[in-house]
Short mmCIF file of C-alpha atoms and ligand atoms in Angstrom, two decimals:
data_model
loop_
_atom_site.label_atom_id
_atom_site.label_comp_id
_atom_site.label_asym_id
_atom_site.label_seq_id
_atom_site.Cartn_x
_atom_site.Cartn_y
_atom_site.Cartn_z
CA MET A 11 108.41 153.99 109.86
CA THR A 12 107.76 151.01 111.97
CA TYR A 13 109.88 147.97 112.18
CA LYS A 14 108.18 144.84 110.96
CA VAL A 15 110.60 142.06 110.08
CA LEU A 16 108.35 139.33 108.71
CA ASN A 17 105.88 139.69 105.87
CA ASN A 18 103.39 137.45 107.59
CA ILE A 19 102.68 134.81 110.17
CA THR A 20 99.83 132.58 109.10
CA LEU A 21 97.91 129.67 110.50
CA LYS A 22 97.95 126.38 108.70
CA ASN A 23 95.37 124.03 110.12
CA VAL A 24 95.64 120.45 108.85
CA ASN A 25 92.79 118.00 109.12
CA ASN A 26 94.25 114.95 107.43
CA GLY A 27 97.42 114.52 109.51
CA VAL A 28 99.61 115.17 106.47
CA ILE A 29 102.46 117.64 106.86
CA SER A 30 105.12 116.07 104.64
CA ASN A 31 103.79 118.15 101.74
CA ILE A 32 104.32 121.50 103.43
CA ALA A 33 106.82 123.44 101.36
CA THR A 34 109.02 125.41 103.72
CA ASP A 35 112.70 126.10 104.25
CA LEU A 36 112.56 124.93 107.84
CA LEU A 37 109.96 122.76 109.53
CA VAL A 38 110.14 122.95 113.30
CA ILE A 39 108.98 120.00 115.38
CA PRO A 40 108.89 120.44 119.15
CA VAL A 41 109.54 116.94 120.43
CA ASN A 42 107.31 115.88 123.31
CA LYS A 43 105.06 112.89 124.02
CA LYS A 44 101.95 114.48 122.53
CA VAL A 45 103.73 115.37 119.32
CA THR A 46 105.40 111.99 118.79
CA ALA A 47 102.00 110.35 119.29
CA SER A 48 100.31 112.68 116.81
CA ALA A 49 99.14 111.71 113.32
CA GLU A 50 101.30 114.51 111.86
CA PHE A 51 104.53 113.25 113.39
CA LYS A 52 103.75 109.66 112.47
CA GLU A 53 103.05 110.63 108.88
CA LEU A 54 106.33 112.51 108.66
CA ASP A 55 108.20 109.68 110.36
CA LYS A 56 106.76 107.15 107.96
CA LYS A 57 107.87 109.25 105.00
CA SER A 58 111.36 109.37 106.50
CA LYS A 59 111.32 105.61 107.03
CA GLY A 60 111.67 106.00 110.76
CA TYR A 61 114.67 108.30 110.53
CA LEU A 62 112.79 111.14 112.23
CA SER A 63 111.81 109.23 115.35
CA LYS A 64 115.29 107.71 115.55
CA SER A 65 116.87 111.17 115.34
CA ALA A 66 114.49 112.52 117.95
CA LYS A 67 115.55 109.70 120.29
CA ASP A 68 119.28 109.70 119.59
CA SER A 69 120.10 113.34 118.93
CA LEU A 70 118.23 115.27 121.59
CA SER A 71 119.43 115.45 125.15
CA PRO A 72 119.44 118.03 127.95
CA SER A 73 122.75 119.36 126.64
CA HIS A 74 121.76 119.13 122.98
CA GLN A 75 118.36 120.73 122.69
CA SER A 76 118.02 120.93 118.93
CA HIS A 77 118.95 118.96 115.86
CA VAL A 78 118.77 119.91 112.18
CA ILE A 79 118.02 117.30 109.52
CA THR A 80 118.55 118.21 105.87
CA SER A 81 116.84 117.10 102.66
CA LEU A 82 114.83 113.97 103.27
CA ASP A 83 113.30 112.30 100.23
CA SER A 84 109.53 112.64 99.94
CA ILE A 85 109.35 115.42 102.52
CA SER A 86 108.79 118.87 101.05
CA ALA A 87 110.44 120.82 103.86
CA LYS A 88 114.05 121.58 102.95
CA LYS A 89 115.20 121.16 106.53
CA ILE A 90 113.64 119.83 109.68
CA LEU A 91 114.51 121.23 113.08
CA LEU A 92 113.82 118.95 116.00
CA ILE A 93 113.72 120.78 119.30
CA LYS A 94 113.48 119.37 122.76
CA ASP A 95 110.24 120.87 123.96
CA VAL A 96 110.15 122.96 127.10
CA ASN A 97 108.69 121.25 130.15
CA GLN A 98 105.21 122.49 131.00
CA LYS A 99 106.37 123.32 134.51
CA ASN A 100 109.22 125.50 133.30
CA ASP A 101 109.23 129.29 133.61
CA ILE A 102 107.78 131.42 130.82
CA TYR A 103 111.14 132.94 129.96
CA LEU A 104 112.44 129.55 128.84
CA TRP A 105 109.56 129.29 126.37
CA LEU A 106 110.24 132.79 125.08
CA ASN A 107 113.95 132.06 124.70
CA LYS A 108 113.26 128.85 122.82
CA TYR A 109 111.02 130.46 120.23
CA LYS A 110 113.23 133.51 119.83
CA SER A 111 116.17 131.21 119.20
CA ILE A 112 114.24 129.39 116.47
CA ALA A 113 113.91 132.67 114.55
CA LYS A 114 117.60 133.37 115.06
CA LEU A 115 118.53 129.91 113.82
CA ALA A 116 116.30 130.30 110.76
CA ASN A 117 118.13 133.54 109.95
CA SER A 118 121.52 131.96 110.44
CA LEU A 119 120.55 129.10 108.11
CA ASN A 120 119.41 131.73 105.59
CA CYS A 121 115.85 130.41 105.59
CA LYS A 122 113.14 132.54 104.00
CA SER A 123 110.26 130.53 105.33
CA LEU A 124 109.55 128.69 108.53
CA SER A 125 106.73 126.39 109.63
CA ILE A 126 106.30 125.48 113.26
CA LEU A 127 104.20 122.59 114.47
CA ASP A 128 102.07 123.48 117.49
CA GLY A 129 103.61 121.41 120.29
CA GLN A 130 100.20 121.06 122.00
CA SER A 131 102.01 121.30 125.30
CA TYR A 132 101.78 124.67 127.00
CA PRO A 133 103.14 126.15 130.21
CA THR A 134 101.02 125.24 133.22
CA GLY A 135 97.95 127.47 133.37
CA LYS A 136 98.30 128.69 129.78
CA ASP A 137 96.20 127.65 126.80
CA GLN A 138 96.63 127.40 123.05
CA SER A 139 95.65 131.04 122.49
CA TRP A 140 98.38 132.21 124.83
CA PHE A 141 100.83 129.85 123.19
CA LEU A 142 100.15 130.91 119.59
CA GLU A 143 100.35 134.57 120.56
CA MET A 144 103.65 133.96 122.35
CA ILE A 145 105.10 132.12 119.33
CA ALA A 146 104.08 134.85 116.89
CA ARG A 147 105.51 137.59 119.11
CA SER A 148 108.73 135.71 119.84
CA ILE A 149 109.39 134.77 116.23
CA GLU A 150 108.79 138.31 114.95
CA SER A 151 110.98 139.86 117.64
CA GLY A 152 113.56 137.05 117.51
CA ALA A 153 114.04 137.58 113.78
CA TYR A 154 115.06 141.24 114.30
CA ILE A 155 118.61 142.13 113.29
CA PHE A 156 119.83 145.73 113.39
CA SER A 157 121.67 146.83 110.28
CA THR A 158 120.35 150.31 109.46
CA THR A 159 123.73 151.95 109.97
CA LYS A 160 125.76 149.15 108.44
CA ASN A 161 126.86 149.74 104.92
CA LYS A 162 129.35 147.25 103.55
CA THR A 163 128.83 144.61 106.20
CA ALA A 164 125.10 144.05 105.78
CA LYS A 165 122.78 143.64 102.89
CA ALA A 166 120.09 146.30 102.92
CA GLU A 167 116.58 145.40 101.97
CA LYS A 168 113.13 146.86 101.85
CA VAL A 169 110.66 144.90 103.90
CA GLY A 170 107.31 145.35 102.21
CA SER A 171 106.50 149.02 102.29
CA ASN A 172 108.50 149.54 105.45
CA VAL A 173 111.65 151.47 104.84
CA VAL A 174 114.05 149.51 106.93
CA SER A 175 117.06 147.47 106.24
CA SER A 176 117.42 144.09 107.74
CA GLN A 177 119.76 141.20 107.48
CA ALA A 178 116.95 138.87 108.43
CA SER A 179 116.39 136.29 105.72
CA LEU A 180 113.24 135.05 107.38
CA LYS A 181 110.10 136.47 105.79
CA ASN A 182 107.20 134.03 105.96
CA VAL A 183 106.16 132.00 108.95
CA SER A 184 103.31 129.61 109.47
CA ILE A 185 102.15 127.82 112.57
CA ILE A 186 100.70 124.38 111.98
CA THR A 187 97.74 123.27 114.06
CA SER A 188 95.66 120.14 113.80
CA LYS A 189 91.92 119.62 113.48
CA LEU A 190 90.68 122.92 114.82
CA SER A 191 86.98 123.77 114.54
CA ALA A 192 85.93 126.80 112.50
CA ASN A 193 85.69 128.73 115.73
CA GLY A 194 89.04 127.38 116.88
CA ILE A 195 90.64 128.57 113.64
CA LYS A 196 89.17 132.03 114.12
CA LYS A 197 90.48 132.20 117.66
CA ALA A 198 93.91 130.89 116.68
CA LYS A 199 94.23 133.39 113.85
CA ALA A 200 93.34 136.23 116.21
CA SER A 201 96.01 135.11 118.69
CA ILE A 202 98.66 134.89 116.01
CA SER A 203 97.75 138.24 114.57
CA ARG A 204 97.87 139.88 117.98
CA GLY A 205 101.24 138.31 118.80
CA PHE A 206 102.58 139.51 115.47
CA SER A 207 101.37 143.06 116.19
CA VAL A 208 103.04 143.05 119.59
CA GLY A 209 106.25 141.61 118.08
CA GLU A 210 106.23 144.44 115.56
CA GLY A 211 105.89 146.94 118.41
CA VAL A 212 108.77 145.27 120.23
CA ASN A 213 110.94 145.64 117.13
CA THR A 214 109.87 149.24 116.61
CA ALA A 215 111.01 150.03 120.16
CA LYS A 216 114.24 148.06 119.73
CA HIS A 217 115.02 149.78 116.47
CA LEU A 218 114.47 153.30 117.76
CA GLY A 219 116.73 152.47 120.70
CA ASP A 220 119.41 150.83 118.59
CA LEU A 221 119.66 153.81 116.26
CA PRO A 222 122.77 155.83 117.16
CA ALA A 223 122.06 159.17 118.84
CA ASN A 224 123.07 161.13 115.72
CA HIS A 225 120.49 159.16 113.74
CA ALA A 226 117.76 159.62 116.32
CA THR A 227 117.78 163.19 117.60
CA PRO A 228 114.46 164.57 118.87
CA LYS A 229 113.82 166.09 115.42
CA LEU A 230 114.66 162.86 113.60
CA ILE A 231 112.45 160.87 115.95
CA GLU A 232 109.64 163.32 115.19
CA LYS A 233 110.14 162.57 111.50
CA ILE A 234 110.15 158.80 112.09
CA VAL A 235 106.96 159.01 114.15
CA LYS A 236 105.21 161.24 111.61
CA ASN A 237 106.10 158.78 108.88
CA THR A 238 104.11 156.05 110.64
CA LEU A 239 100.97 158.07 110.00
CA LYS A 240 101.19 156.98 106.39
CA GLN A 241 101.01 153.41 107.55
CA PHE A 242 98.49 153.67 110.38
CA SER A 243 95.56 155.95 109.74
CA GLY A 244 94.35 155.32 113.30
CA LEU A 245 97.16 157.35 114.86
CA LYS A 246 97.15 161.10 115.37
CA VAL A 247 100.43 162.89 116.04
CA LYS A 248 101.04 166.34 117.47
CA THR A 249 104.48 167.66 118.30
CA LEU A 250 105.52 170.50 120.55
CA ASN A 251 108.75 172.33 119.72
CA GLU A 252 110.90 174.51 121.96
CA LYS A 253 108.65 177.54 121.58
CA ASP A 254 105.54 175.53 122.34
CA LEU A 255 107.17 174.07 125.45
CA ALA A 256 108.18 177.57 126.55
CA ARG A 257 104.64 178.85 126.01
CA LEU A 258 103.41 176.01 128.21
CA LYS A 259 105.95 177.11 130.85
CA MET A 260 107.78 173.81 130.88
CA GLY A 261 110.90 175.24 132.49
CA SER A 262 111.87 171.87 133.92
CA TYR A 263 111.78 170.08 130.56
CA LEU A 264 113.61 172.93 128.80
CA SER A 265 116.38 173.00 131.40
CA VAL A 266 117.52 169.61 130.05
CA SER A 267 117.77 170.50 126.35
CA LYS A 268 119.27 173.91 127.09
CA GLY A 269 122.88 172.79 126.68
CA SER A 270 122.25 171.00 123.41
CA ASP A 271 122.24 172.27 119.83
CA GLU A 272 119.48 169.76 119.15
CA PRO A 273 116.09 171.26 120.00
CA PRO A 274 113.66 169.22 122.11
CA ARG A 275 110.43 167.70 120.87
CA MET A 276 107.48 166.49 122.84
CA ILE A 277 105.65 164.07 120.60
CA ILE A 278 102.04 163.25 121.41
CA ILE A 279 100.43 160.27 119.73
CA GLU A 280 96.72 159.66 120.09
CA TYR A 281 94.95 156.44 119.30
CA ASN A 282 91.18 156.46 119.67
CA GLY A 283 89.81 153.03 118.85
CA GLY A 284 87.47 152.95 121.83
CA LYS A 285 84.21 154.61 122.77
CA LYS A 286 84.21 158.41 122.61
CA ALA A 287 83.32 158.84 126.26
CA GLU A 288 86.01 156.45 127.46
CA LYS A 289 88.90 158.22 129.19
CA PRO A 290 92.27 157.34 127.73
CA VAL A 291 95.07 155.43 129.34
CA ALA A 292 98.15 157.65 129.14
CA LEU A 293 101.67 156.43 128.50
CA VAL A 294 104.57 158.78 129.08
CA GLY A 295 108.09 157.89 127.99
CA LYS A 296 111.46 159.38 128.85
CA GLY A 297 113.10 160.18 125.53
CA ILE A 298 116.60 161.42 126.27
CA THR A 299 118.17 160.78 122.88
CA PHE A 300 121.61 160.98 124.46
CA ASP A 301 122.49 161.48 128.11
CA THR A 302 125.99 162.82 128.67
CA GLY A 303 124.96 163.85 132.18
CA GLY A 304 125.23 167.53 131.20
CA ILE A 305 127.53 169.65 133.39
CA SER A 306 127.39 166.80 135.96
CA ILE A 307 129.07 164.85 133.19
CA LYS A 308 129.21 161.05 133.16
CA PRO A 309 132.45 159.08 133.01
CA SER A 310 133.34 158.26 129.39
CA SER A 311 133.51 154.50 129.75
CA GLY A 312 130.31 152.92 128.46
CA MET A 313 128.74 156.29 127.70
CA ASP A 314 127.70 155.06 124.25
CA GLU A 315 124.95 153.13 126.02
CA MET A 316 123.24 156.41 126.83
CA LYS A 317 121.86 156.38 123.29
CA TRP A 318 119.28 153.98 124.77
CA ASP A 319 118.16 156.62 127.28
CA MET A 320 115.12 157.18 125.06
CA CYS A 321 113.78 153.65 125.47
CA GLY A 322 110.79 154.84 127.51
CA ALA A 323 109.74 156.96 124.53
CA GLY A 324 110.60 154.04 122.24
CA THR A 325 108.24 151.84 124.22
CA VAL A 326 105.45 154.40 123.88
CA PHE A 327 106.00 154.45 120.11
CA GLY A 328 106.15 150.65 119.87
CA VAL A 329 102.96 150.21 121.87
CA MET A 330 101.06 152.81 119.83
CA CYS A 331 102.09 151.04 116.61
CA SER A 332 100.98 147.68 118.01
CA LEU A 333 97.59 149.09 119.03
CA ALA A 334 97.08 150.62 115.59
CA ARG A 335 98.17 147.41 113.85
CA ALA A 336 95.85 145.33 116.06
CA LYS A 337 93.01 147.86 115.54
CA ALA A 338 92.44 147.73 119.29
CA ASP A 339 89.17 149.15 120.62
CA VAL A 340 90.79 151.31 123.28
CA ASN A 341 91.70 154.97 123.76
CA VAL A 342 95.34 155.64 124.53
CA VAL A 343 97.47 158.76 124.47
CA GLY A 344 101.22 158.37 124.31
CA ILE A 345 103.78 161.05 125.06
CA MET A 346 107.38 160.82 123.95
CA ALA A 347 109.37 163.40 125.92
CA CYS A 348 112.45 163.82 123.73
CA ALA A 349 115.51 165.94 124.47
CA GLU A 350 119.29 165.64 124.38
CA ASN A 351 121.29 166.21 127.59
CA MET A 352 124.59 167.97 126.78
CA PRO A 353 127.09 170.18 128.60
CA SER A 354 127.79 173.56 127.04
CA ALA A 355 128.16 177.22 127.94
CA ARG A 356 124.38 177.46 127.82
CA ALA A 357 123.72 174.31 129.82
CA THR A 358 121.90 174.23 133.12
CA LYS A 359 124.37 174.30 136.03
CA PRO A 360 124.14 172.49 139.35
CA GLY A 361 122.25 174.73 141.73
CA ASP A 362 120.19 176.45 139.03
CA VAL A 363 116.53 176.79 139.93
CA VAL A 364 113.88 176.31 137.24
CA THR A 365 110.09 176.58 137.31
CA SER A 366 108.08 173.59 136.16
CA MET A 367 104.72 173.74 134.38
CA SER A 368 103.07 172.75 137.66
CA GLY A 369 104.40 175.95 139.22
CA GLN A 370 106.72 174.06 141.56
CA THR A 371 110.30 175.33 141.43
CA ILE A 372 113.13 172.81 141.18
CA GLU A 373 116.73 173.15 142.21
CA VAL A 374 118.77 171.16 139.70
CA LEU A 375 121.43 169.83 142.03
CA ASN A 376 122.59 167.25 139.51
CA THR A 377 122.12 167.76 135.76
CA ASP A 378 122.50 164.00 135.29
CA ALA A 379 119.14 163.49 137.04
CA GLU A 380 117.55 164.87 133.86
CA GLY A 381 114.94 162.20 133.12
CA ARG A 382 112.80 163.26 136.05
CA LEU A 383 113.01 166.88 134.85
CA VAL A 384 111.50 166.17 131.43
CA LEU A 385 109.00 163.74 132.92
CA ALA A 386 107.84 166.24 135.56
CA ASP A 387 106.47 168.56 132.87
CA ALA A 388 105.25 165.74 130.63
CA LEU A 389 103.31 164.31 133.59
CA THR A 390 101.74 167.70 134.31
CA TYR A 391 100.85 168.13 130.65
CA VAL A 392 99.20 164.72 130.31
CA GLY A 393 96.72 165.68 133.05
CA ARG A 394 94.91 167.64 130.32
CA TYR A 395 93.70 164.40 128.83
CA GLU A 396 91.93 163.47 132.08
CA PRO A 397 93.48 160.01 131.79
CA SER A 398 91.98 157.02 133.57
CA TYR A 399 95.49 155.81 134.37
CA VAL A 400 98.96 157.12 133.66
CA ILE A 401 102.02 154.94 133.30
CA ASP A 402 105.41 156.49 132.75
CA MET A 403 108.35 154.47 131.54
CA ALA A 404 111.88 155.68 131.95
CA THR A 405 115.48 154.53 131.96
CA LEU A 406 115.68 156.60 135.09
CA THR A 407 118.26 155.26 137.52
CA GLY A 408 121.42 153.22 137.58
CA ALA A 409 120.20 152.14 141.02
CA VAL A 410 117.49 149.91 139.55
CA VAL A 411 120.19 147.96 137.72
CA ILE A 412 121.67 147.16 141.12
CA ALA A 413 118.33 146.55 142.84
CA LEU A 414 116.62 144.25 140.34
CA GLY A 415 119.08 143.49 137.56
CA SER A 416 117.74 143.09 134.06
CA HIS A 417 115.10 140.44 134.71
CA ALA A 418 112.50 142.82 136.08
CA SER A 419 111.49 146.40 135.44
CA GLY A 420 110.91 148.38 138.64
CA VAL A 421 107.37 149.55 139.43
CA MET A 422 106.29 152.25 141.85
CA ALA A 423 102.75 153.61 142.03
CA ASN A 424 100.29 155.81 143.86
CA ASN A 425 97.59 153.23 143.12
CA GLN A 426 97.97 149.59 144.15
CA PHE A 427 95.44 148.22 141.65
CA LEU A 428 97.49 149.67 138.81
CA ALA A 429 100.76 148.28 140.21
CA ASP A 430 99.14 144.85 140.67
CA LYS A 431 97.90 144.80 137.09
CA ILE A 432 101.30 145.81 135.72
CA ILE A 433 102.95 142.99 137.63
CA GLU A 434 100.24 140.57 136.45
CA SER A 435 100.81 141.51 132.79
CA GLY A 436 104.52 141.05 133.35
CA GLU A 437 103.88 137.50 134.52
CA GLU A 438 101.52 136.83 131.63
CA THR A 439 104.03 137.89 128.99
CA GLY A 440 107.33 136.95 130.61
CA ASP A 441 108.19 140.66 130.50
CA ARG A 442 108.35 140.86 134.24
CA ALA A 443 108.13 143.75 136.67
CA TRP A 444 108.56 144.03 140.43
CA GLN A 445 107.34 146.63 142.86
CA LEU A 446 109.35 148.88 145.14
CA PRO A 447 107.63 150.89 147.91
CA LEU A 448 106.74 154.53 147.42
CA TRP A 449 106.00 155.46 151.01
CA ASN A 450 105.77 159.03 152.23
CA GLU A 451 108.97 158.52 154.21
CA TYR A 452 110.86 158.58 150.92
CA LYS A 453 109.24 161.79 149.73
CA SER A 454 110.88 164.13 152.23
CA CYS A 455 114.29 163.84 150.59
CA THR A 456 113.47 166.28 147.83
CA ARG A 457 113.60 169.27 150.25
CA THR A 458 116.06 172.12 149.71
CA ASN A 459 116.59 175.64 151.06
CA PHE A 460 116.37 177.17 147.60
CA ALA A 461 113.34 175.79 145.78
CA ASP A 462 110.15 173.82 146.30
CA LEU A 463 111.98 170.62 145.35
CA ALA A 464 115.48 169.40 144.58
CA ASN A 465 116.00 166.98 141.71
CA ILE A 466 118.13 164.62 143.81
CA GLY A 467 118.08 163.54 147.42
CA GLY A 468 118.70 160.57 149.62
CA GLY A 469 122.38 160.18 148.74
CA ARG A 470 123.30 156.61 147.90
CA GLU A 471 120.12 155.23 149.45
CA ALA A 472 117.23 153.89 147.37
CA GLY A 473 117.99 155.97 144.27
CA THR A 474 115.20 154.37 142.26
CA ILE A 475 112.55 155.16 144.86
CA HIS A 476 113.79 158.70 145.44
CA ALA A 477 113.50 159.37 141.70
CA ALA A 478 109.93 158.04 141.75
CA ALA A 479 109.19 160.12 144.85
CA PHE A 480 110.20 163.22 142.90
CA LEU A 481 107.92 162.24 140.00
CA SER A 482 105.02 161.58 142.37
CA LYS A 483 104.86 165.32 143.12
CA PHE A 484 103.78 165.86 139.50
CA ALA A 485 101.32 162.97 139.35
CA GLU A 486 99.03 163.73 142.26
CA ASP A 487 95.88 164.31 140.20
CA TYR A 488 95.48 160.84 138.74
CA LYS A 489 96.19 157.14 139.19
CA TRP A 490 99.79 156.71 138.24
CA ALA A 491 102.58 154.17 138.03
CA HIS A 492 106.21 154.68 137.18
CA MET A 493 108.30 151.96 135.59
CA ASP A 494 112.07 152.22 135.85
CA ILE A 495 113.33 150.31 132.84
CA ALA A 496 117.01 151.28 133.05
CA ALA A 497 118.03 147.63 133.33
CA SER A 498 115.39 145.91 131.22
CA ALA A 499 115.16 148.11 128.10
CA TRP A 500 118.49 147.17 126.61
CA SER A 501 121.24 144.65 127.06
CA SER A 502 124.92 145.54 127.36
CA SER A 503 126.12 142.16 126.25
CA PRO A 504 125.32 141.52 123.51
CA LYS A 505 124.51 145.16 122.96
CA GLY A 506 120.99 145.82 121.77
CA GLY A 507 117.54 147.05 122.69
CA THR A 508 115.10 144.49 124.10
CA GLY A 509 111.84 146.20 123.20
CA ARG A 510 110.71 145.86 126.81
CA PRO A 511 108.24 146.62 128.31
CA VAL A 512 106.19 146.68 125.08
CA PRO A 513 104.80 143.15 125.66
CA LEU A 514 103.74 143.99 129.23
CA ILE A 515 102.04 147.26 128.31
CA CYS A 516 100.32 145.71 125.28
CA ASP A 517 98.94 142.90 127.44
CA LEU A 518 97.66 145.42 129.96
CA ILE A 519 95.90 147.50 127.33
CA LEU A 520 94.80 144.90 124.77
CA ASN A 521 93.31 142.70 127.48
CA LYS A 522 91.67 145.69 129.16
CA LYS A 523 93.07 144.87 132.55
CA LEU A 524 92.59 148.44 133.75
CA LYS A 525 88.82 148.30 133.83
N1 BES B 25 119.90 157.63 132.19
C1 BES B 25 120.46 157.61 133.48
C2 BES B 25 120.18 156.30 134.22
C3 BES B 25 120.98 155.11 133.80
C4 BES B 25 122.29 154.95 134.23
C5 BES B 25 120.42 154.12 133.04
C6 BES B 25 123.00 153.83 133.87
C7 BES B 25 121.12 153.00 132.70
C8 BES B 25 122.42 152.86 133.11
C9 BES B 25 119.88 158.74 134.32
O1 BES B 25 119.60 159.91 133.65
C10 BES B 25 120.90 159.08 135.35
O2 BES B 25 121.95 159.55 134.98
N2 BES B 25 120.59 158.83 136.61
C11 BES B 25 121.48 159.08 137.67
C12 BES B 25 120.70 159.76 138.79
C13 BES B 25 121.58 160.32 139.86
C14 BES B 25 122.35 161.51 139.34
C15 BES B 25 120.71 160.72 141.03
C16 BES B 25 122.05 157.75 138.15
O3 BES B 25 121.31 156.78 138.22
O4 BES B 25 123.24 157.71 138.42
MN1 MN B 26 121.30 161.18 133.49
ZN1 ZN B 27 119.16 159.67 131.63
#
């Protein structure tokens, strides 16, 4: 099961400057100088007897950025939405927000279809391909509404063959371009289709995160992932259960699920669209389906948000779906390290020492530092694939919320090229990331008298880096980056998954930036 909201996003290229005959529930016109001078706008304005240009002048202002016009004679669109276009010099996030809000407005107006005129004005340094991809991604992800566990307060629907329920009314979207060459049309269609694939991956990640923890246990996630195989023949899935993990000597991973009645699952998804000899990029995601803290139990206030502690794994799943949908010619292996962290009579206790798959022993000084314990063994395991690069994603530390806030994911790496490319893809997609140092000075804190490593260290200092320093001891054999997504993967107000960093990772992989 993947989460695709829209049926399609198509390209409509007009050559004759006529758009008044486009039948749609909502026609979106970004108002800027290029658009108002275009044949398409003039044609529409003429049909409206000048009402359109007058509205654009009178009704849009810095404090009133959009204006809806209903039922104009001789124009097929049921409603027209005029939006004040974003300034080319403005930051990418403002463009993303604008297009996401269009999808949300379309849903709130109960529109089934939407047509957006290409504003022909793009952020500085970006071209039409970038722009069309961004629109497609933002509209698909902006249209997402969670309602799977609503019964009487939402209308459930089947979206195509995808078994999901959604309140989204929006189903069909087209982007209107003007006078493109045959080659231009081909390019534009490819950009739209890619953006749509990434938007679908974003929604898949959001949806897995938004599912309550009792609807997304490791076993249920395994089921959800296996179901996607029906949809995407390009994906291969293998799952390791508790016995398998024990056979592999993953004592660190198993120490986390020990207190829970829900057994762990390590889910491995392979996508091989590239050349046989090409080494895969590996993605590893923290998948704590609920993090109570274990015996080092968390305070109860806000604990519900720990259902999103599997967003790293959700990102892996979302990305793999996007790659399969886009039929990307790359090799990628994704690992979802799923477990539930609960206190119980069987739970790991502070001070317990466990042996990881790498052979290193770990003193579990705090059972709430559990993400690094599952990742340690998952990172060792992924070495088997001889990956070209490994990126792990994890809602690992509350400290990153304090350090960077929600606008950037934290990046730490043992390879600067990889860190640079991650940051670059963040800039490209508006799904930004920022680097923190991972110097050797930070690595000494994991020392203890009772094991090779302790799972916490450094006290209140640099919690995000100390967590990464711990992970680095399990990632010495390959080029590796760790992304701490504790602040970026979901929002507390309004509550909901963001699907980040699916756009960043997709850009990195689809554009082959790791060559
Ligand atoms: N999942 C949490 C991190 C987290 C906390 C994410 C708050 C988002 C919001 C993680 O497992 C955790 O509990 N980390 C501890 C580590 C500490 C015990 C060293 C933390 O950050 O407090
Ligand atoms: Mn924790
Ligand atoms: Zn956690």
